[in-house]
Amino acid sequence: MATPIGHRGDITLRALVTLSSADVIACEDTRNSGALLAHYGIKKKQLISYHDHNADGRRPEILKHIAEGASVALISDAGMPLIADPGYKLVRDCRDAGYDVVVIPGANAAITALAGSGLPTDHFYFAGFLPPKSTARQKAIAALQAAPATLVFYESPQRLADTMQDLAKVLGGARLAAVARELTKLYEETRRGTLQELADFYEDADVKGEIVIIVAPPDADAAPAHDLDALLKQHMAELSLRDAVAAVCALTNIKKSEVYARALKLSGKE
Ligand code: SAM
């Protein structure tokens, strides 16, 4: 069941009733969840930690409680469990064993950020956390380059600047985007701009807190010449013209003849 992503008012009545009546609560961090239960005046429960690093070992123990007749509530440190945590394997195993699974919906950072971004919401793709290393990250971003959907990423404050640079480099600096920080909390903010503007802003910013990045879908009509120019200039500064063209073709899926012609023009060789 969902718990708040910040503001403690963002929990449903049903979640509170269910937490109060559960026999066991599986959660990521037992101290966090203990404090959350205390905040709502819910009496002490058996808490079992279930997170990325112990999930495989803990599932049999949790399933045993259910087999013995206990009701088990699954919560995460924040928001909707299963979204960027190992919860789905527990649900899978419960379903496979024929146990009832009831989802109690509520707060989620991706949906909250998307709703406040002012970017298209009709189609969106939740991509979770990007890889921490730049080469793998750029590859992962390139795979999403043509997706006809708004892209939603979770990111840490330490990596935000590098990730924004990679997003601008691979997707082109002109795409609209938003960075949502500390949603529902005291220092909540959503900053909007082009990817390049946001990359420039966060390059030197000392960012703290929790972050969601939203990137608008590619605009087929815009097929922006200045995006292509920016990408080419970046690559031509480091590579030969031929390699720069190959790299930009791989990143953008724009026809090689078009990229080559543009590269010749920029290099003054045309
Ligand atoms: N289960 C959660 C949900 O429903 O959104 C997400 C858990 S995921 C392990 C944690 C990441 O979610 C954070 O690193 C951050 O990217 C995002 N996040 C969680 N709370 C947030 C908040 N209040 N504001 C912005 N991002 C948040």
Short mmCIF file of C-alpha atoms and ligand atoms in Angstrom, two decimals:
data_model
loop_
_atom_site.label_atom_id
_atom_site.label_comp_id
_atom_site.label_asym_id
_atom_site.label_seq_id
_atom_site.Cartn_x
_atom_site.Cartn_y
_atom_site.Cartn_z
CA MET A 1 0.00 0.00 0.00
CA ALA A 2 1.12 3.55 -0.64
CA THR A 3 2.47 5.84 2.07
CA PRO A 4 3.37 9.55 1.59
CA ILE A 5 6.31 10.76 -0.54
CA GLY A 6 6.84 13.62 1.91
CA HIS A 7 3.79 15.35 3.32
CA ARG A 8 2.38 13.12 6.02
CA GLY A 9 -1.14 14.21 5.14
CA ASP A 10 -0.87 12.26 1.88
CA ILE A 11 -2.04 8.88 3.15
CA THR A 12 -5.48 7.42 2.59
CA LEU A 13 -7.97 6.54 5.32
CA ARG A 14 -8.00 3.01 3.97
CA ALA A 15 -4.20 2.75 4.25
CA LEU A 16 -4.36 3.86 7.90
CA VAL A 17 -7.09 1.33 8.74
CA THR A 18 -5.19 -1.44 6.95
CA LEU A 19 -1.87 -0.59 8.60
CA SER A 20 -3.62 -0.65 11.99
CA SER A 21 -5.13 -4.07 11.37
CA ALA A 22 -2.17 -5.79 9.65
CA ASP A 23 -0.39 -8.49 11.66
CA VAL A 24 2.98 -7.91 9.99
CA ILE A 25 4.37 -4.99 7.98
CA ALA A 26 7.07 -5.59 5.40
CA CYS A 27 8.96 -2.36 4.75
CA GLU A 28 12.30 -1.11 3.41
CA ASP A 29 13.74 0.53 6.53
CA THR A 30 12.17 -0.54 9.83
CA ARG A 31 13.25 2.70 11.58
CA ASN A 32 11.60 4.92 8.95
CA SER A 33 8.44 2.88 8.97
CA GLY A 34 8.39 2.66 12.78
CA ALA A 35 8.50 6.47 12.89
CA LEU A 36 5.74 6.69 10.27
CA LEU A 37 3.46 4.34 12.24
CA ALA A 38 4.17 6.28 15.45
CA HIS A 39 3.24 9.53 13.68
CA TYR A 40 -0.22 8.12 12.90
CA GLY A 41 -0.59 6.65 16.40
CA ILE A 42 -0.57 3.07 15.13
CA LYS A 43 0.50 0.66 17.83
CA LYS A 44 3.77 -1.25 17.46
CA LYS A 45 3.72 -4.07 14.93
CA GLN A 46 6.08 -6.75 13.77
CA LEU A 47 8.15 -5.03 11.09
CA ILE A 48 10.18 -7.08 8.60
CA SER A 49 12.74 -5.30 6.44
CA TYR A 50 12.38 -6.10 2.74
CA HIS A 51 14.64 -4.20 0.34
CA ASP A 52 16.94 -4.56 -2.68
CA HIS A 53 19.72 -6.23 -0.70
CA ASN A 54 17.75 -8.87 1.25
CA ALA A 55 14.60 -9.42 -0.83
CA ASP A 56 15.37 -12.94 -2.10
CA GLY A 57 16.18 -14.19 1.40
CA ARG A 58 13.19 -12.50 3.03
CA ARG A 59 10.39 -13.55 0.71
CA PRO A 60 10.10 -17.14 2.06
CA GLU A 61 9.82 -15.74 5.60
CA ILE A 62 7.06 -13.33 4.57
CA LEU A 63 5.20 -16.04 2.64
CA LYS A 64 5.42 -18.28 5.72
CA HIS A 65 3.65 -15.64 7.80
CA ILE A 66 0.86 -15.50 5.22
CA ALA A 67 0.66 -19.31 5.09
CA GLU A 68 0.19 -19.28 8.88
CA GLY A 69 -2.78 -16.93 8.51
CA ALA A 70 -1.14 -13.54 9.12
CA SER A 71 -2.13 -10.50 7.10
CA VAL A 72 0.96 -8.78 5.74
CA ALA A 73 1.09 -5.16 4.58
CA LEU A 74 3.87 -4.15 2.18
CA ILE A 75 5.02 -0.54 2.26
CA SER A 76 8.15 1.22 1.00
CA ASP A 77 10.13 4.14 2.40
CA ALA A 78 7.99 6.49 0.35
CA GLY A 79 5.07 6.37 -2.04
CA MET A 80 3.85 3.35 -3.91
CA PRO A 81 5.75 0.13 -3.23
CA LEU A 82 6.92 -1.82 -6.32
CA ILE A 83 7.79 1.43 -8.12
CA ALA A 84 11.61 1.33 -8.14
CA ASP A 85 11.87 -1.31 -5.40
CA PRO A 86 11.80 -5.17 -5.30
CA GLY A 87 8.13 -5.40 -4.24
CA TYR A 88 6.90 -6.94 -7.47
CA LYS A 89 8.65 -10.24 -6.74
CA LEU A 90 6.77 -10.52 -3.48
CA VAL A 91 3.46 -9.82 -5.24
CA ARG A 92 4.40 -12.35 -7.94
CA ASP A 93 5.15 -15.05 -5.37
CA CYS A 94 1.95 -14.28 -3.42
CA ARG A 95 -0.10 -14.52 -6.62
CA ASP A 96 1.68 -17.73 -7.63
CA ALA A 97 0.88 -19.20 -4.20
CA GLY A 98 -2.79 -18.25 -4.61
CA TYR A 99 -2.87 -15.66 -1.81
CA ASP A 100 -5.07 -12.57 -2.02
CA VAL A 101 -3.28 -9.39 -3.06
CA VAL A 102 -5.10 -6.10 -2.49
CA VAL A 103 -3.48 -2.85 -3.64
CA ILE A 104 -4.19 0.30 -1.67
CA PRO A 105 -3.24 3.18 -3.98
CA GLY A 106 -1.82 6.55 -3.08
CA ALA A 107 1.11 8.92 -3.53
CA ASN A 108 3.79 8.32 -6.15
CA ALA A 109 6.65 10.67 -7.06
CA ALA A 110 6.63 9.97 -10.83
CA ILE A 111 2.93 10.71 -11.27
CA THR A 112 3.05 13.73 -8.96
CA ALA A 113 6.00 15.21 -10.89
CA LEU A 114 4.36 14.49 -14.25
CA ALA A 115 1.10 16.11 -13.14
CA GLY A 116 2.90 19.30 -12.08
CA SER A 117 5.32 19.51 -15.01
CA GLY A 118 3.04 21.08 -17.59
CA LEU A 119 4.38 18.56 -20.12
CA PRO A 120 2.18 16.15 -22.12
CA THR A 121 0.56 13.44 -20.02
CA ASP A 122 -1.32 11.45 -22.68
CA HIS A 123 1.55 9.02 -23.17
CA PHE A 124 4.41 8.67 -20.72
CA TYR A 125 7.24 6.22 -20.13
CA PHE A 126 8.57 5.61 -16.64
CA ALA A 127 12.26 4.78 -17.02
CA GLY A 128 13.20 4.62 -13.32
CA PHE A 129 16.84 5.35 -12.47
CA LEU A 130 19.33 5.73 -15.35
CA PRO A 131 22.70 3.93 -15.08
CA PRO A 132 25.23 5.78 -12.88
CA LYS A 133 28.08 5.76 -15.45
CA SER A 134 27.89 8.26 -18.30
CA THR A 135 28.58 5.86 -21.20
CA ALA A 136 25.86 3.43 -20.12
CA ARG A 137 23.58 6.33 -19.28
CA GLN A 138 23.95 7.89 -22.73
CA LYS A 139 23.22 4.53 -24.31
CA ALA A 140 20.09 4.09 -22.19
CA ILE A 141 18.93 7.62 -23.10
CA ALA A 142 19.61 7.02 -26.81
CA ALA A 143 17.36 3.95 -26.67
CA LEU A 144 14.50 6.25 -25.58
CA GLN A 145 15.30 9.03 -28.03
CA ALA A 146 12.43 8.34 -30.44
CA ALA A 147 9.85 7.16 -27.89
CA PRO A 148 6.60 9.02 -28.64
CA ALA A 149 6.02 9.68 -24.96
CA THR A 150 6.98 11.99 -22.14
CA LEU A 151 9.93 10.40 -20.29
CA VAL A 152 10.03 10.15 -16.50
CA PHE A 153 13.26 9.41 -14.59
CA TYR A 154 14.15 9.16 -10.91
CA GLU A 155 17.54 10.67 -10.07
CA SER A 156 19.77 11.38 -7.08
CA PRO A 157 20.90 14.96 -6.35
CA GLN A 158 24.57 13.95 -6.74
CA ARG A 159 24.03 12.76 -10.31
CA LEU A 160 21.50 15.36 -11.47
CA ALA A 161 24.03 17.68 -13.17
CA ASP A 162 25.71 14.88 -15.14
CA THR A 163 22.41 13.31 -16.11
CA MET A 164 21.01 16.64 -17.37
CA GLN A 165 24.16 17.11 -19.48
CA ASP A 166 23.75 13.63 -20.96
CA LEU A 167 20.03 14.15 -21.63
CA ALA A 168 20.78 17.44 -23.44
CA LYS A 169 23.63 15.88 -25.39
CA VAL A 170 21.73 12.81 -26.54
CA LEU A 171 18.18 14.13 -26.93
CA GLY A 172 19.16 17.61 -28.10
CA GLY A 173 19.18 20.74 -25.97
CA ALA A 174 15.91 22.10 -27.31
CA ARG A 175 13.53 19.54 -25.82
CA LEU A 176 11.35 20.86 -23.03
CA ALA A 177 11.81 19.31 -19.63
CA ALA A 178 11.15 19.78 -15.93
CA VAL A 179 13.03 18.91 -12.76
CA ALA A 180 10.76 18.29 -9.77
CA ARG A 181 12.44 18.34 -6.37
CA GLU A 182 11.22 17.58 -2.85
CA LEU A 183 7.63 17.06 -3.96
CA THR A 184 5.02 17.65 -1.24
CA LYS A 185 7.78 18.82 1.14
CA LEU A 186 8.81 22.21 2.51
CA TYR A 187 11.29 23.04 -0.28
CA GLU A 188 9.20 21.63 -3.13
CA GLU A 189 10.00 23.14 -6.51
CA THR A 190 9.48 22.35 -10.18
CA ARG A 191 11.88 24.05 -12.58
CA ARG A 192 10.97 24.03 -16.26
CA GLY A 193 13.07 24.83 -19.30
CA THR A 194 14.78 23.29 -22.29
CA LEU A 195 17.15 20.45 -21.54
CA GLN A 196 20.09 22.74 -22.28
CA GLU A 197 18.80 25.49 -19.97
CA LEU A 198 18.29 22.97 -17.18
CA ALA A 199 21.67 21.33 -17.81
CA ASP A 200 23.33 24.76 -17.57
CA PHE A 201 21.40 25.67 -14.44
CA TYR A 202 22.23 22.47 -12.56
CA GLU A 203 25.87 22.37 -13.70
CA ASP A 204 26.98 24.52 -10.76
CA ALA A 205 23.98 24.20 -8.46
CA ASP A 206 24.31 22.60 -5.04
CA VAL A 207 21.25 20.36 -5.23
CA LYS A 208 19.75 18.51 -2.31
CA GLY A 209 16.68 16.35 -1.86
CA GLU A 210 14.74 13.90 -3.97
CA ILE A 211 14.35 14.41 -7.69
CA VAL A 212 12.21 13.42 -10.66
CA ILE A 213 13.17 14.47 -14.20
CA ILE A 214 10.46 14.83 -16.84
CA VAL A 215 11.34 15.17 -20.55
CA ALA A 216 8.82 16.09 -23.24
CA PRO A 217 8.38 13.76 -26.22
CA PRO A 218 10.17 14.56 -29.48
CA ASP A 219 8.18 16.94 -31.60
CA ALA A 220 8.16 15.42 -35.06
CA ASP A 221 7.38 18.79 -36.67
CA ALA A 222 10.23 20.52 -34.93
CA ALA A 223 12.96 18.10 -36.19
CA PRO A 224 15.05 20.99 -35.00
CA ALA A 225 17.94 22.02 -37.21
CA HIS A 226 19.52 23.84 -34.27
CA ASP A 227 19.38 20.61 -32.21
CA LEU A 228 21.24 18.84 -34.95
CA ASP A 229 23.70 21.72 -35.12
CA ALA A 230 24.31 21.63 -31.38
CA LEU A 231 24.85 17.89 -31.40
CA LEU A 232 27.18 18.09 -34.37
CA LYS A 233 29.19 20.93 -32.87
CA GLN A 234 29.62 19.00 -29.62
CA HIS A 235 30.81 15.88 -31.42
CA MET A 236 32.90 17.69 -34.04
CA ALA A 237 34.85 19.37 -31.25
CA GLU A 238 36.11 15.96 -30.17
CA LEU A 239 35.91 13.73 -33.25
CA SER A 240 36.72 13.73 -36.95
CA LEU A 241 33.88 14.89 -39.21
CA ARG A 242 33.18 11.33 -40.33
CA ASP A 243 33.07 9.97 -36.73
CA ALA A 244 30.99 12.90 -35.55
CA VAL A 245 28.44 12.22 -38.30
CA ALA A 246 28.33 8.52 -37.39
CA ALA A 247 27.86 9.32 -33.69
CA VAL A 248 25.09 11.83 -34.34
CA CYS A 249 23.32 9.45 -36.73
CA ALA A 250 23.39 6.74 -34.08
CA LEU A 251 22.02 9.12 -31.46
CA THR A 252 19.30 10.78 -33.52
CA ASN A 253 18.21 8.35 -36.23
CA ILE A 254 18.33 11.29 -38.65
CA LYS A 255 19.30 10.26 -42.21
CA LYS A 256 23.06 10.10 -42.74
CA SER A 257 22.91 12.24 -45.89
CA GLU A 258 21.15 15.01 -43.97
CA VAL A 259 23.58 14.88 -41.05
CA TYR A 260 26.58 14.78 -43.38
CA ALA A 261 25.36 17.76 -45.38
CA ARG A 262 24.82 19.74 -42.20
CA ALA A 263 28.24 18.75 -40.82
CA LEU A 264 29.93 19.90 -44.05
CA LYS A 265 28.15 23.21 -43.81
CA LEU A 266 29.15 23.71 -40.16
CA SER A 267 32.76 22.82 -40.89
CA GLY A 268 32.87 25.30 -43.76
CA LYS A 269 33.88 22.52 -46.20
CA GLU A 270 30.71 22.66 -48.24
N1 SAM B 1 8.09 4.20 -4.40
C1 SAM B 1 8.39 5.60 -4.63
C2 SAM B 1 7.28 6.26 -5.44
O1 SAM B 1 6.17 5.78 -5.41
O2 SAM B 1 7.53 7.28 -6.07
C3 SAM B 1 9.75 5.78 -5.28
C4 SAM B 1 10.87 5.08 -4.56
S1 SAM B 1 12.40 5.29 -5.35
C5 SAM B 1 13.35 4.08 -4.50
C6 SAM B 1 13.00 6.78 -4.64
C7 SAM B 1 13.09 7.89 -5.68
O3 SAM B 1 11.79 8.42 -5.93
C8 SAM B 1 13.91 9.07 -5.23
O4 SAM B 1 15.30 8.85 -5.46
C9 SAM B 1 13.38 10.18 -6.11
O5 SAM B 1 13.91 10.09 -7.41
C10 SAM B 1 11.89 9.80 -6.16
N2 SAM B 1 11.16 10.49 -5.08
C11 SAM B 1 10.63 9.95 -3.97
N3 SAM B 1 10.04 10.90 -3.22
C12 SAM B 1 10.18 12.08 -3.88
C13 SAM B 1 9.81 13.42 -3.63
N4 SAM B 1 9.15 13.76 -2.53
N5 SAM B 1 10.14 14.38 -4.54
C14 SAM B 1 10.80 14.05 -5.67
N6 SAM B 1 11.19 12.80 -5.95
C15 SAM B 1 10.90 11.82 -5.08
#
